Coordinates of C-alpha atoms in Angstrom, one line a residue:
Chain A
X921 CA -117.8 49.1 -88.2
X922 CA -118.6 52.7 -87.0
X923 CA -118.3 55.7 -89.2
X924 CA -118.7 57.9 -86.3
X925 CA -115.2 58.9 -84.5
X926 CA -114.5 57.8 -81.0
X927 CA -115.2 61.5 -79.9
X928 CA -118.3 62.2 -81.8
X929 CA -119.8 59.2 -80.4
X930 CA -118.8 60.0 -76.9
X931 CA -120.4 63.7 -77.9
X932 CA -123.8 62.0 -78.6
X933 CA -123.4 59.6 -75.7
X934 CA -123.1 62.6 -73.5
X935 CA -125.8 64.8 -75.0
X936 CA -128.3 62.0 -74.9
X937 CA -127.6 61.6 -71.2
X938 CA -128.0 65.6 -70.6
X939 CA -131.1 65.3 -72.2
X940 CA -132.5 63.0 -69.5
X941 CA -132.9 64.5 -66.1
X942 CA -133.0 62.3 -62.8
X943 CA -130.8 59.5 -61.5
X944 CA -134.0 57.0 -62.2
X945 CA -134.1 58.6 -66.7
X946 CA -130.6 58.2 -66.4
X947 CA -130.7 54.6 -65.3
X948 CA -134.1 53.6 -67.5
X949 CA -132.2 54.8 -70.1
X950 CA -128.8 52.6 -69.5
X951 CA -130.8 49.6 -68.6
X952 CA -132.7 50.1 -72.3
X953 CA -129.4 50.3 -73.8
X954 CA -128.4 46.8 -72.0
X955 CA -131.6 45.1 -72.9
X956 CA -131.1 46.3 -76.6
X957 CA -127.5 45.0 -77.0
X958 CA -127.5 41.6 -78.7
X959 CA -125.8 39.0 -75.9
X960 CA -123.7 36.8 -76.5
X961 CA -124.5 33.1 -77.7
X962 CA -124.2 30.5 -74.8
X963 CA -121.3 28.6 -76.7
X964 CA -119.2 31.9 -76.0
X965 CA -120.1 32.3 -72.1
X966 CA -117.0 30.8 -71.4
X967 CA -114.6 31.0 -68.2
X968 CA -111.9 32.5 -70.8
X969 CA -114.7 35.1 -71.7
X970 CA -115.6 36.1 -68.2
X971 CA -114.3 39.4 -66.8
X972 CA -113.2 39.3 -63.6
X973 CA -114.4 41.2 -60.5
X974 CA -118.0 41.6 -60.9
X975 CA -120.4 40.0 -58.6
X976 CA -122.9 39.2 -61.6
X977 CA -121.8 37.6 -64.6
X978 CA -120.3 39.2 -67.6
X979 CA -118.8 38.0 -70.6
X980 CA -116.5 39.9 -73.1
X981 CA -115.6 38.6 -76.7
X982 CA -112.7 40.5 -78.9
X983 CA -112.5 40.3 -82.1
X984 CA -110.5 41.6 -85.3
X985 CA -112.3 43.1 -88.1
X986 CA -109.0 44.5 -90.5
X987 CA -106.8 46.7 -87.9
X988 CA -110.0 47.3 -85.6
X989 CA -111.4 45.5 -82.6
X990 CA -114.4 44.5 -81.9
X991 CA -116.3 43.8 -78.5
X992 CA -119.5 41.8 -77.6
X993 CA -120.9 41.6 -74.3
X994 CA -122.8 40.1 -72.3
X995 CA -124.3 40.4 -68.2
X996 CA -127.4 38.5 -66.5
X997 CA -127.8 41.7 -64.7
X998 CA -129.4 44.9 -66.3
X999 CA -127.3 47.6 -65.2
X1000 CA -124.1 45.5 -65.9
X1001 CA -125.4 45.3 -69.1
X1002 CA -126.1 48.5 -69.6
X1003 CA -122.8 49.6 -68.5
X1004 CA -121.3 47.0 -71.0
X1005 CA -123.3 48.3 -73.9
X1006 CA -122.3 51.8 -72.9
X1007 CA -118.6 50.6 -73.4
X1008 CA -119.4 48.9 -76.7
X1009 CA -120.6 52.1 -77.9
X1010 CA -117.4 53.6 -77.0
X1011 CA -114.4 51.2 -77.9
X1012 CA -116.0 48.2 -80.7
X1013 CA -115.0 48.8 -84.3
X1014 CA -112.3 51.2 -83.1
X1015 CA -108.3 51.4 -83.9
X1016 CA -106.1 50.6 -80.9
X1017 CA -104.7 53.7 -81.3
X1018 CA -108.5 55.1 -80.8
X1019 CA -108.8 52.7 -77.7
X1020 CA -105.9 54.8 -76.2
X1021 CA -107.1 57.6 -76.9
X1022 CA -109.9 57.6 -74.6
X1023 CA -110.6 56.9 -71.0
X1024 CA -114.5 55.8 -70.5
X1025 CA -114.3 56.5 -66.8
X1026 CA -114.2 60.1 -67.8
X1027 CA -117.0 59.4 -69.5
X1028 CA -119.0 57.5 -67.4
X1029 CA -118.2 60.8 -65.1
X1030 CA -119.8 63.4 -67.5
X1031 CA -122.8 61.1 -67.6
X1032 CA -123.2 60.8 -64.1
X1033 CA -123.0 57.5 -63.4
X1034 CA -119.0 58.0 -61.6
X1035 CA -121.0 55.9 -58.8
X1036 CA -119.5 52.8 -60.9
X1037 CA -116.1 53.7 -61.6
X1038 CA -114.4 52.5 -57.7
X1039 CA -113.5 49.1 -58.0
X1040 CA -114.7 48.4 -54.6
X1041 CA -117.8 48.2 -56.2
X1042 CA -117.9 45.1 -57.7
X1043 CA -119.6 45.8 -60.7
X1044 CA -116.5 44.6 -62.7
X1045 CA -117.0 47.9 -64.6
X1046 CA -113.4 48.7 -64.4
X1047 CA -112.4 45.0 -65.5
X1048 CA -114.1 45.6 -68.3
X1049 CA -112.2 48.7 -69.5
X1050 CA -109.0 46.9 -68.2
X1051 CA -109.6 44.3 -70.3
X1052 CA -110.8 46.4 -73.3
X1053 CA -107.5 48.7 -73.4
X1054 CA -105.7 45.8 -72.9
X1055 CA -107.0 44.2 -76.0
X1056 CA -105.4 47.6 -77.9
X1057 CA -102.2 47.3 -76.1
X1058 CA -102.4 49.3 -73.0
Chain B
X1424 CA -135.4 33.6 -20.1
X1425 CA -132.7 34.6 -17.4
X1426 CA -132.3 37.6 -15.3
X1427 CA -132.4 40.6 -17.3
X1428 CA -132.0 43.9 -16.0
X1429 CA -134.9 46.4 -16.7
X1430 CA -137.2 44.5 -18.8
X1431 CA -139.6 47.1 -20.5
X1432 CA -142.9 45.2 -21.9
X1433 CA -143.4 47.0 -25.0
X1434 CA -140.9 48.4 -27.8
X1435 CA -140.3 52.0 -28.0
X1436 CA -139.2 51.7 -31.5
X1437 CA -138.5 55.5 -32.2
X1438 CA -136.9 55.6 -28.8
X1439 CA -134.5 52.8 -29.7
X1440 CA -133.8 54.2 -33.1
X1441 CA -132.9 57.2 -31.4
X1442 CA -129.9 55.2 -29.9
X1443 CA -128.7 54.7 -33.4
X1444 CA -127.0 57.6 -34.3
X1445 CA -126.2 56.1 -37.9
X1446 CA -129.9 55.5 -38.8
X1447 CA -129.9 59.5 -39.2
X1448 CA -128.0 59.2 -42.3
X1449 CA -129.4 59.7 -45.8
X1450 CA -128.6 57.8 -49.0
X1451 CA -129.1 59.0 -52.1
X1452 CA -131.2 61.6 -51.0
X1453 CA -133.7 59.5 -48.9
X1454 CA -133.6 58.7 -45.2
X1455 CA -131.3 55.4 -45.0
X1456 CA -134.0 52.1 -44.4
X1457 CA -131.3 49.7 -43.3
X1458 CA -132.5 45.8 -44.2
X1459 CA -129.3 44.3 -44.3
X1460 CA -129.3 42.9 -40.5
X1461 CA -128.7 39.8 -41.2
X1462 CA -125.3 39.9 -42.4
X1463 CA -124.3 42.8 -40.2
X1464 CA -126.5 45.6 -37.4
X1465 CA -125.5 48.5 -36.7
X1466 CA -124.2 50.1 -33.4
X1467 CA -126.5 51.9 -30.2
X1468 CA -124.6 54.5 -28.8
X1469 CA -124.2 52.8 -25.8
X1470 CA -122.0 49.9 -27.5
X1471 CA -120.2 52.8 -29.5
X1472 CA -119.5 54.6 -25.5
X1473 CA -118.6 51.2 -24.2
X1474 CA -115.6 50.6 -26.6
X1475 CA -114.4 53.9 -27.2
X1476 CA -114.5 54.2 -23.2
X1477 CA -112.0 51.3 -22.6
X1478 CA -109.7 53.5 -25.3
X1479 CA -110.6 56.6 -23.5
X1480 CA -110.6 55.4 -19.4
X1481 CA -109.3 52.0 -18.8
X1482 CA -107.1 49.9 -21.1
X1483 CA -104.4 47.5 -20.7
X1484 CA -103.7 44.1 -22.2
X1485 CA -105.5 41.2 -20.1
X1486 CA -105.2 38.5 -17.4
X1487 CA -101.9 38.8 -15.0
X1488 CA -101.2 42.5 -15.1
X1489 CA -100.2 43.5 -11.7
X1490 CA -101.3 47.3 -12.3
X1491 CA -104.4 48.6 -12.3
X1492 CA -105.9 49.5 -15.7
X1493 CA -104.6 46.1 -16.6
X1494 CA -106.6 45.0 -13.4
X1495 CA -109.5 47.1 -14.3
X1496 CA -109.2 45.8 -18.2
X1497 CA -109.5 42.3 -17.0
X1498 CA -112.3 42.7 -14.8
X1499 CA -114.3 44.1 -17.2
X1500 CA -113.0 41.6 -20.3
X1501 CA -114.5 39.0 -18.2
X1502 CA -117.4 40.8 -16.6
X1503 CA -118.2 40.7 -20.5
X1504 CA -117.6 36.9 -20.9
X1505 CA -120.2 36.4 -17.6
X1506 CA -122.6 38.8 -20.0
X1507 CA -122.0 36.3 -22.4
X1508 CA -122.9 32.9 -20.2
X1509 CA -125.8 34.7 -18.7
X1510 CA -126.9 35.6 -22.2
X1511 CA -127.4 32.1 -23.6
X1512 CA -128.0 30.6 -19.5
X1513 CA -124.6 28.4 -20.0
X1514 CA -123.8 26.9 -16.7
X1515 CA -120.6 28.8 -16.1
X1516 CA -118.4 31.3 -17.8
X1517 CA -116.0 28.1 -18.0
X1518 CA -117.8 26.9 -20.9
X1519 CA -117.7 30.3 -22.8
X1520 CA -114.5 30.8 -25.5
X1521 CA -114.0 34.2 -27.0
X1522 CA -113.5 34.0 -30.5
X1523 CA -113.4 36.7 -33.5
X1524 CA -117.1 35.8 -34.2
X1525 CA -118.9 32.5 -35.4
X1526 CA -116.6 31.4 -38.1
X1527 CA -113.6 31.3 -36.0
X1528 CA -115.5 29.5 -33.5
X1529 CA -116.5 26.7 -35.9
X1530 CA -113.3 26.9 -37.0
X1531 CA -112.2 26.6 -33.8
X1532 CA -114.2 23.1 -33.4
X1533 CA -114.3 21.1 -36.4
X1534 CA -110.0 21.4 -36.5
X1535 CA -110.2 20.4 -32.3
X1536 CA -113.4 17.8 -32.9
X1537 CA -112.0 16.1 -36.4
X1538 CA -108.8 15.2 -34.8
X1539 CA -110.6 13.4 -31.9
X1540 CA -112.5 10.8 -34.7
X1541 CA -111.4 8.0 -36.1
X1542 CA -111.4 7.3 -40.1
X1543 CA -115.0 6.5 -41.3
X1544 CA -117.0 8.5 -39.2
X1545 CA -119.3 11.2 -40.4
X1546 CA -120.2 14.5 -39.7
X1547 CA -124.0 15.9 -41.0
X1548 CA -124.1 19.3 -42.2
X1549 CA -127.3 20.8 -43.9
X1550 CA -127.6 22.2 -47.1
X1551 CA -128.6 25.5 -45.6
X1552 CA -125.3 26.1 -43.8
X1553 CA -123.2 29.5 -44.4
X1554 CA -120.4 29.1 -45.8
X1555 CA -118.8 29.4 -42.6
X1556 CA -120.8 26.0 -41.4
X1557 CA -119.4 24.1 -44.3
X1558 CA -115.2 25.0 -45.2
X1559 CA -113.9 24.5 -42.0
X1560 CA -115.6 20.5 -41.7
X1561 CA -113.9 20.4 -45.2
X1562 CA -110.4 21.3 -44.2
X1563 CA -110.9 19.9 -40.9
X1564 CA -111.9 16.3 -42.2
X1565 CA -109.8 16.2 -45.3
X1566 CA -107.1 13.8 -45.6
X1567 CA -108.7 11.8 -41.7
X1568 CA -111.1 9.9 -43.8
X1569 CA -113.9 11.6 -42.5
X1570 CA -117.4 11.6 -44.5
X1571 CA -119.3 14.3 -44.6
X1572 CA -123.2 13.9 -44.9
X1573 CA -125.7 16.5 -46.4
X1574 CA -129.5 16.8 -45.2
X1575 CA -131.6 18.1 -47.6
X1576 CA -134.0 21.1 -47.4
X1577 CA -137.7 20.9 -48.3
X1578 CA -138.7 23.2 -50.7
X1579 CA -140.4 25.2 -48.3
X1580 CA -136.9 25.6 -46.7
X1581 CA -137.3 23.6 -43.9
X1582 CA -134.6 21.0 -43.1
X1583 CA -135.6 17.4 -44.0
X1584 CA -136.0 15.7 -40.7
X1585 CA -137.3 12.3 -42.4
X1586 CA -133.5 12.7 -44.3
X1587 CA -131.8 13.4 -41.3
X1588 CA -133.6 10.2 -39.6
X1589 CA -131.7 8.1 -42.5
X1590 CA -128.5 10.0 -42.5
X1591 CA -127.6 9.1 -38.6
X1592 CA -126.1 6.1 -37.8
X1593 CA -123.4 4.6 -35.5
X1594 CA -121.0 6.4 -37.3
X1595 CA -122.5 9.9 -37.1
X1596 CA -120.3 11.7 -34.3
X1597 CA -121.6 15.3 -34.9
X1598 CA -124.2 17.3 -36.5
X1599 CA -123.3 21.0 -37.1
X1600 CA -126.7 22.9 -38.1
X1601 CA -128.0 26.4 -37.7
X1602 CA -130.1 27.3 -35.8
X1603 CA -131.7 30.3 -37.9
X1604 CA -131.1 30.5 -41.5
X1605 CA -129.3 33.6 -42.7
X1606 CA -131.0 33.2 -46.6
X1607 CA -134.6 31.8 -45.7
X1608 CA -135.1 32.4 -41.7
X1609 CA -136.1 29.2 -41.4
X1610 CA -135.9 28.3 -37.5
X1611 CA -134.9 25.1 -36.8
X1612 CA -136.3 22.6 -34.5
X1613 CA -133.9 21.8 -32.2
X1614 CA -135.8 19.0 -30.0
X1615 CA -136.6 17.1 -33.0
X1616 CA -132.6 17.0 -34.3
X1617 CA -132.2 15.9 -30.6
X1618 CA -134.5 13.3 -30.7
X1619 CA -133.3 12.0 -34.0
X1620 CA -129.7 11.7 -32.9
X1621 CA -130.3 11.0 -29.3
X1622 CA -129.4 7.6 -27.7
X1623 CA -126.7 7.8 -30.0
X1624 CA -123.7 9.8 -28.8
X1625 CA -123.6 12.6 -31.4
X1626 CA -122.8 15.8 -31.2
X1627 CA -124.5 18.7 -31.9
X1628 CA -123.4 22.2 -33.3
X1629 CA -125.7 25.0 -33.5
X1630 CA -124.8 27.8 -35.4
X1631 CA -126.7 31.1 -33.8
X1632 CA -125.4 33.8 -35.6
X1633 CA -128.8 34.5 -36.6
X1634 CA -130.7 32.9 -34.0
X1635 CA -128.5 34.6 -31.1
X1636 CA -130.3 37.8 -32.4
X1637 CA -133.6 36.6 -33.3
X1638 CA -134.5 34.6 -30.4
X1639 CA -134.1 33.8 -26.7
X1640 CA -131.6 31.0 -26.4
X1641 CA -130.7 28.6 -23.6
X1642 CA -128.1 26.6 -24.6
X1643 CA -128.9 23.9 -21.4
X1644 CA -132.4 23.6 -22.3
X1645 CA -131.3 23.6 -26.2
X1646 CA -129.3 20.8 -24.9
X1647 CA -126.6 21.6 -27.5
X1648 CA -122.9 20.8 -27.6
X1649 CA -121.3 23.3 -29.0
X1650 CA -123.6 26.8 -30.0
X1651 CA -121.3 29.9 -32.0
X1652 CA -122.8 33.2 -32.1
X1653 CA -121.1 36.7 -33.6
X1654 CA -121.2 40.1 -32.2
X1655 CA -121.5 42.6 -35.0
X1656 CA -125.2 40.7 -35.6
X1657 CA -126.2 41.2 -32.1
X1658 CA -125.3 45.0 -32.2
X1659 CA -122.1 44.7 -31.2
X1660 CA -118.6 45.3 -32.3
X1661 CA -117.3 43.2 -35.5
X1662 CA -114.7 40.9 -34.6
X1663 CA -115.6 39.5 -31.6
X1664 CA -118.0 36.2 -31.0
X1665 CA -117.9 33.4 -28.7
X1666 CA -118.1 30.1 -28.5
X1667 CA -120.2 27.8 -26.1
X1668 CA -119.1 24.2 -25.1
X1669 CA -120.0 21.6 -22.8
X1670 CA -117.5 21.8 -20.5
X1671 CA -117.2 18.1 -21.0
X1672 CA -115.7 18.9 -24.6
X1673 CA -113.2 21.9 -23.8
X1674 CA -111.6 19.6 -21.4
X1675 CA -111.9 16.8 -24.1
X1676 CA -110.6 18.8 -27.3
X1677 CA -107.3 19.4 -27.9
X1678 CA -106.5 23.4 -28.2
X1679 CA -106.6 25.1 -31.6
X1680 CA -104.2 27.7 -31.7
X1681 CA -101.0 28.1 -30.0
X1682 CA -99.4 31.5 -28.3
X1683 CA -99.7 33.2 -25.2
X1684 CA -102.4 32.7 -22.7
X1685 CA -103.3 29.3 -23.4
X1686 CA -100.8 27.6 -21.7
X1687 CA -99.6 27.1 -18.0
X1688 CA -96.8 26.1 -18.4
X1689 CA -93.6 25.9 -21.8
X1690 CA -91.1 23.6 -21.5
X1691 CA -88.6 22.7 -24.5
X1692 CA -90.0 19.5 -24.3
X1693 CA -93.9 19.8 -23.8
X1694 CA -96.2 22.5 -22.9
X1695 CA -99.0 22.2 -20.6
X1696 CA -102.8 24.1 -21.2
X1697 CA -104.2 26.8 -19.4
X1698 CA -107.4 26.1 -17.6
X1699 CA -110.6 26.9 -19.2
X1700 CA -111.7 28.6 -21.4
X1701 CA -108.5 30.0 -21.3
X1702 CA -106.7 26.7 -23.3
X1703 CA -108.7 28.1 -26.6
X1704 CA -107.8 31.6 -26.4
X1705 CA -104.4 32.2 -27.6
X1706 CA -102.9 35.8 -27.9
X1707 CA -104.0 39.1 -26.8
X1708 CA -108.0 38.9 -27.7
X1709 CA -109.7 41.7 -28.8
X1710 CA -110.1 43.7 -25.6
X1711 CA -112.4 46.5 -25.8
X1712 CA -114.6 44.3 -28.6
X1713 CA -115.2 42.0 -26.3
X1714 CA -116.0 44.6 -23.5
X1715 CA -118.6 45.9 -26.0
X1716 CA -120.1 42.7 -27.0
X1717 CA -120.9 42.4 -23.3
X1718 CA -122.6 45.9 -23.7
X1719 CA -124.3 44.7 -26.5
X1720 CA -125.8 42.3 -24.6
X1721 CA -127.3 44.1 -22.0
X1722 CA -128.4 46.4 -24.3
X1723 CA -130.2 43.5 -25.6
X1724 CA -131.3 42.7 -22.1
X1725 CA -132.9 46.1 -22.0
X1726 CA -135.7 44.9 -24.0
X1727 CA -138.3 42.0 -23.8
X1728 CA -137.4 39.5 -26.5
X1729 CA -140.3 38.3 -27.0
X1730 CA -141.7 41.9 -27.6
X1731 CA -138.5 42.2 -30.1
X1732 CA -139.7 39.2 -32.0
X1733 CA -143.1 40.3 -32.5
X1734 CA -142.1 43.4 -33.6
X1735 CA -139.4 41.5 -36.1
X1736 CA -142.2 39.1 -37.2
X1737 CA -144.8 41.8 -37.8
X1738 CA -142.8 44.1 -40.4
X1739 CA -141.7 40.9 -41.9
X1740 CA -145.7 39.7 -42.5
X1741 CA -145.9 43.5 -43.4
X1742 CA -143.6 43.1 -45.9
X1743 CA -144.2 40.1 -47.6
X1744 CA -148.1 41.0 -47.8
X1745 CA -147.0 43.8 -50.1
X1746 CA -144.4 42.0 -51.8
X1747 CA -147.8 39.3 -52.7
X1748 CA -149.2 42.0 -55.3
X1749 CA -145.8 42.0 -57.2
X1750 CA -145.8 39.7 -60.2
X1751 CA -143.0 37.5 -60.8
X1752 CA -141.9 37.8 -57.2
X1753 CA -140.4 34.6 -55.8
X1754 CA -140.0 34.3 -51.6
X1755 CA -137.1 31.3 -51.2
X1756 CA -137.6 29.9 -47.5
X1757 CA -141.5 29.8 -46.7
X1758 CA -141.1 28.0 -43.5
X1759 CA -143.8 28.0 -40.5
X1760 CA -141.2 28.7 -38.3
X1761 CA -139.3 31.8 -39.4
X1762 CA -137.5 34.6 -38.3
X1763 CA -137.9 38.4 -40.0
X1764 CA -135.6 37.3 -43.2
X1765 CA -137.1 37.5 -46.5
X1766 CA -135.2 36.2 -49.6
X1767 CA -136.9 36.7 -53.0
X1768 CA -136.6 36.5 -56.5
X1769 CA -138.0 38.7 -59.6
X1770 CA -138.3 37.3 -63.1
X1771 CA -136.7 39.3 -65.4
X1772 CA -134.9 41.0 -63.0
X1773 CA -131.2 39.9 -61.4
X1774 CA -130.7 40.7 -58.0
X1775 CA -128.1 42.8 -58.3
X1776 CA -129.9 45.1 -60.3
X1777 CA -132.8 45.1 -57.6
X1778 CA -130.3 45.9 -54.9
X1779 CA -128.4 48.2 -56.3
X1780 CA -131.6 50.3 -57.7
X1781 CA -132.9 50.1 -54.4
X1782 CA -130.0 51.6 -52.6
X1783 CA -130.8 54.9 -55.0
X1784 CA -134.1 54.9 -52.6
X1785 CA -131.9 54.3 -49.8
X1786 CA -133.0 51.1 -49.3
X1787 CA -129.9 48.5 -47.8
X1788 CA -130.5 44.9 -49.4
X1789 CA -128.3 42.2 -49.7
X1790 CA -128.0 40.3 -52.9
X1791 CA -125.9 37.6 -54.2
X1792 CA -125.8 33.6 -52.7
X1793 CA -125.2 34.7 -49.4
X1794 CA -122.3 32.1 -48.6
X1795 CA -124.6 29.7 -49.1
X1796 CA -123.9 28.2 -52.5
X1797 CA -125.2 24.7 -51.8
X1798 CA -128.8 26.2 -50.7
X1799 CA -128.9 28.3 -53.8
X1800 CA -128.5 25.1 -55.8
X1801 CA -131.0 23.2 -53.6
X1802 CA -133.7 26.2 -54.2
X1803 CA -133.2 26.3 -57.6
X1804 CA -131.5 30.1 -57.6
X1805 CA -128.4 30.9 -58.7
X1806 CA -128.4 34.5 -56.3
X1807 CA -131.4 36.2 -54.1
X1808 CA -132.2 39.5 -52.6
X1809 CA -132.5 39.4 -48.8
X1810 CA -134.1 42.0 -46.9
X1811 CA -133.3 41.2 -42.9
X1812 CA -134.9 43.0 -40.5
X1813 CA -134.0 44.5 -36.8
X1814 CA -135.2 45.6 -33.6
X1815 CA -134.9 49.4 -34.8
X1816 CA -137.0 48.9 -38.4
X1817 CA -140.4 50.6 -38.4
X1818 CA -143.6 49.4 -40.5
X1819 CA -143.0 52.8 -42.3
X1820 CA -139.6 51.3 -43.7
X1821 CA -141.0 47.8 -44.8
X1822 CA -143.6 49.9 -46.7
X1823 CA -141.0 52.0 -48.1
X1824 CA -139.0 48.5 -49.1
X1825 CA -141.9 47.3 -51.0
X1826 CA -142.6 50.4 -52.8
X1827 CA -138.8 50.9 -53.9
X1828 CA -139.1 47.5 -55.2
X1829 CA -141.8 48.4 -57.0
X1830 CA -140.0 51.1 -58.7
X1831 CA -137.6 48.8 -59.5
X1832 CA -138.8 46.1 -61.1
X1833 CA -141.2 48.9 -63.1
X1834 CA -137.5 49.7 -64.6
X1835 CA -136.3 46.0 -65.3
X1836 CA -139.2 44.5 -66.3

């Protein structure tokens, strides 16, 4: 459960990334955040659990905690990951309504990392958000 | 080799690149190093010319036009297709089938070949077939009571001739096999498969998508029954590839698709085929493609091949001496016979992650299985990075390839 709102985490999110300078900080610093994000157990790497679209594997887990949802993640790849995490951050042990509220491409824009957000590439990025705001209802 | 036109006897590499007015771009901020050959090359401007000139000069649909751009338009659709038999020494132009590329023309022979066998025989594919070497036996066979046979691959990569010695027997009617690996370069040896399956009666299938590049090819000293290449490998246009048969066989097989230009006759009650290679070629083919495959070729022609595969070989031994100092680094397909592919592994890294962190050097890998799923399993990968290299790369690129890599893995591992 976060304490932080949606926007004040997004806030920090996009301070720390202004902080770093070059594309390769940028990416050190998502890959970091991947390979600090828990993973899932293998019992919950299922095909139901798989999002859809991505080259690599992924696997996304909601869950209910009173009226919030929660998300855990999981990639084999590094930047997937990171990109996952990044999400996590944003939407898990937040309100549907606080789902809504927020688009993470615009985000992911602010951050500089845009380069993710077409669905062409493959990166199941925008899967994950699909399936993420359709969790709260979208 | 056959008659080429102006063979020069050493590569001009910065001359050729010069011809590639793409390899001018910049990625990311760094001059483009393009190592994704092997599943498509890019264009020389005189390909690029040759198709946009048939747009520009001379284009009409093909074969009995009775005006002349379609007259022109044919002559030089089948100039291309001489190109094309002259380019792998076939005996005539007969027993060359345009086709939109190798998987059409495997396509193309397993539907023609399967219908021609009887329940219980067997077709032998290897386990380092594409993709496009593998579906179409499986729809072609399924539900004719056809088996299909797998040869292993040794964990060097190389086929398992000993395995293919006990998979051939008097039911064996074809083997389809490339000739060049697309994931480990591995080059076949096509005298030995011969010798295995001679005395026999089996076909053979050779799949040169690769190899058409890579190599010189003679498909009568090959001695091969059927051989498929693709143009977009071979510097050409995409879409357009061809198919070489025995002549033997294209009279044999039954057509595969149906439309115009494949017949000579339409009745209500039957139809009769059009002679060769015209029986395989329904519809309106893909005119100016073809025209610049043939371009393509003599491009190709332009230079000595065997200076091209020295050149090829040497950035790959380039490469994979710097790729020795990093740890964790896994080459798949290790074979003494191999053409400029390298397919690797990093522990602690995915590929994906290598590929796309390399293309922020502007470095063009491929990464995934490669439409090779069975060879994955067989090497013991689920997914590989593939650097492929081509007549235009430099030994500055392959140094530049290892050193991104480097980078890379410094930020995954």
């Amino acid at each position: 459960m976060t304490d932080t709102s949606i926007q004040t985490e997004i806030d920090e999110i996009v301070e720390e990334f202004d902080f770093l300078g070059d594309w390769e900080e940028r990416y050190k610093y998502l890959i970091d955040m991947g390979k600090a994000l828990p993973g899932l157990p293998d019992t919950d790497k299922t095909d139901l659990n798989k999002v859809k679209g991505c080259v690599s594997q992924v696997w996304l887990v909601t869950g209910h905690e009173g009226d919030r949802l929660t998300f855990q993640a999981d990639s084999d790849a590094h930047i997937v990951r990171g990109l996952a995490a990044l999400l996590l951050r944003i939407y898990s042990g937040r309100t549907p309504d606080e789902i809504l509220s927020v688009d993470a491409r615009e985000v992911l824009k602010q951050i500089g990392l845009s380069e993710h957000l077409s669905p062409q590439r493959s990166n199941g990025l925008a899967s994950m958000i699909g399936r993420i705001r359709g969790a709260a209802g979208a | 080799m056959t008659a080429q036109s102006s063979i020069s006897p050493a590569l001009n590499v910065e001359a050729i690149r010069a011809e590639f007015p793409i390899l001018q771009r910049e990625i990311n901020g760094n001059p483009l190093v393009y190592l994704d050959n092997a599943a498509s090359a890019q264009k020389p401007e005189f390909v690029i010319e040759s198709v946009a000139g048939v747009y520009r000069a001379s284009y009409a649909n093909v074969h009995r036009g009775l005006h002349t751009l379609a007259n022109e338009t044919t002559e030089e659709f089948e100039k291309s297709r001489e190109d094309v038999r002259r380019f792998l020494n076939a005996g005539s132009t007969e027993e060359i089938v345009f086709t939109r590329g190798s998987t059409e023309a495997i396509n193309l022979v397993a539907h023609s070949f399967c219908q021609m066998c009887e329940p219980g025989d067997e077709i032998v594919l290897s386990q380092m077939e594409h993709h496009s070497n593998i579906v179409p036996w499986r729809l072609a066979s399924e539900g004719r009571g056809l088996a299909i046979k797998w040869v292993r691959v040794t964990e060097r990569g190389e086929l398992d001739y000993e395995h293919l010695a006990e998979l051939v027997n008097e039911r064996t009617r074809l083997i389809a096999i490339t000739h060049m690996s697309n994931v480990l370069g591995t080059v076949n040896n096509v005298t030995r498969i011969k010798q295995i399956a001679d005395d026999r009666n089996i076909a053979l299938l050779l799949d040169g998508s690769q190899s058409a590049v890579h190599l010189p090819v003679d498909v009568q000293a090959l001695d091969c029954d059927f051989f498929v290449f693709t143009g977009h490998k071979l510097y050409g246009p995409s879409g357009i590839g061809a198919l070489y048969a025995k002549r033997d066989w294209l009279e044999r097989l039954p057509p595969y698709m149906g439309g115009g230009e494949m017949i000579a006759d339409v009745y209500e009650t039957h139809v009769t085929w059009a002679d060769l290679p015209h029986k395989f070629e329904a519809g309106t083919p893909a005119i100016a493609d073809a025209i610049g495959l043939g371009a393509a070729i003599r491009w190709m022609e332009r230079h000595d091949r065997a200076a091209v595969m020295a050149h090829e070989r040497a950035l790959m031994d380039r490469a994979m001496a710097g790729l020795a100092d990093i740890e964790g680094l896994r080459v798949i397909g290790t074979a003494q016979d191999k053409g400029a592919i390298i397919s690797f592994t990093l522990d602690g890294a995915h590929p994906h992650d290598l590929a796309q962190l390399l293309d922020k050097y502007g470095v063009a890998v491929r990464a995934g299985h490669h439409c090779a799923q069975p060879l994955m399993r067989a090497m013991g990968v689920s997914a590989t990075a593939r650097a492929s290299f081509a007549i235009y790369n430099t030994p500055e690129e392959a140094d530049a390839f290892v050193d991104a890599l480097k980078k890379a893995a410094s930020f995954l591992i």
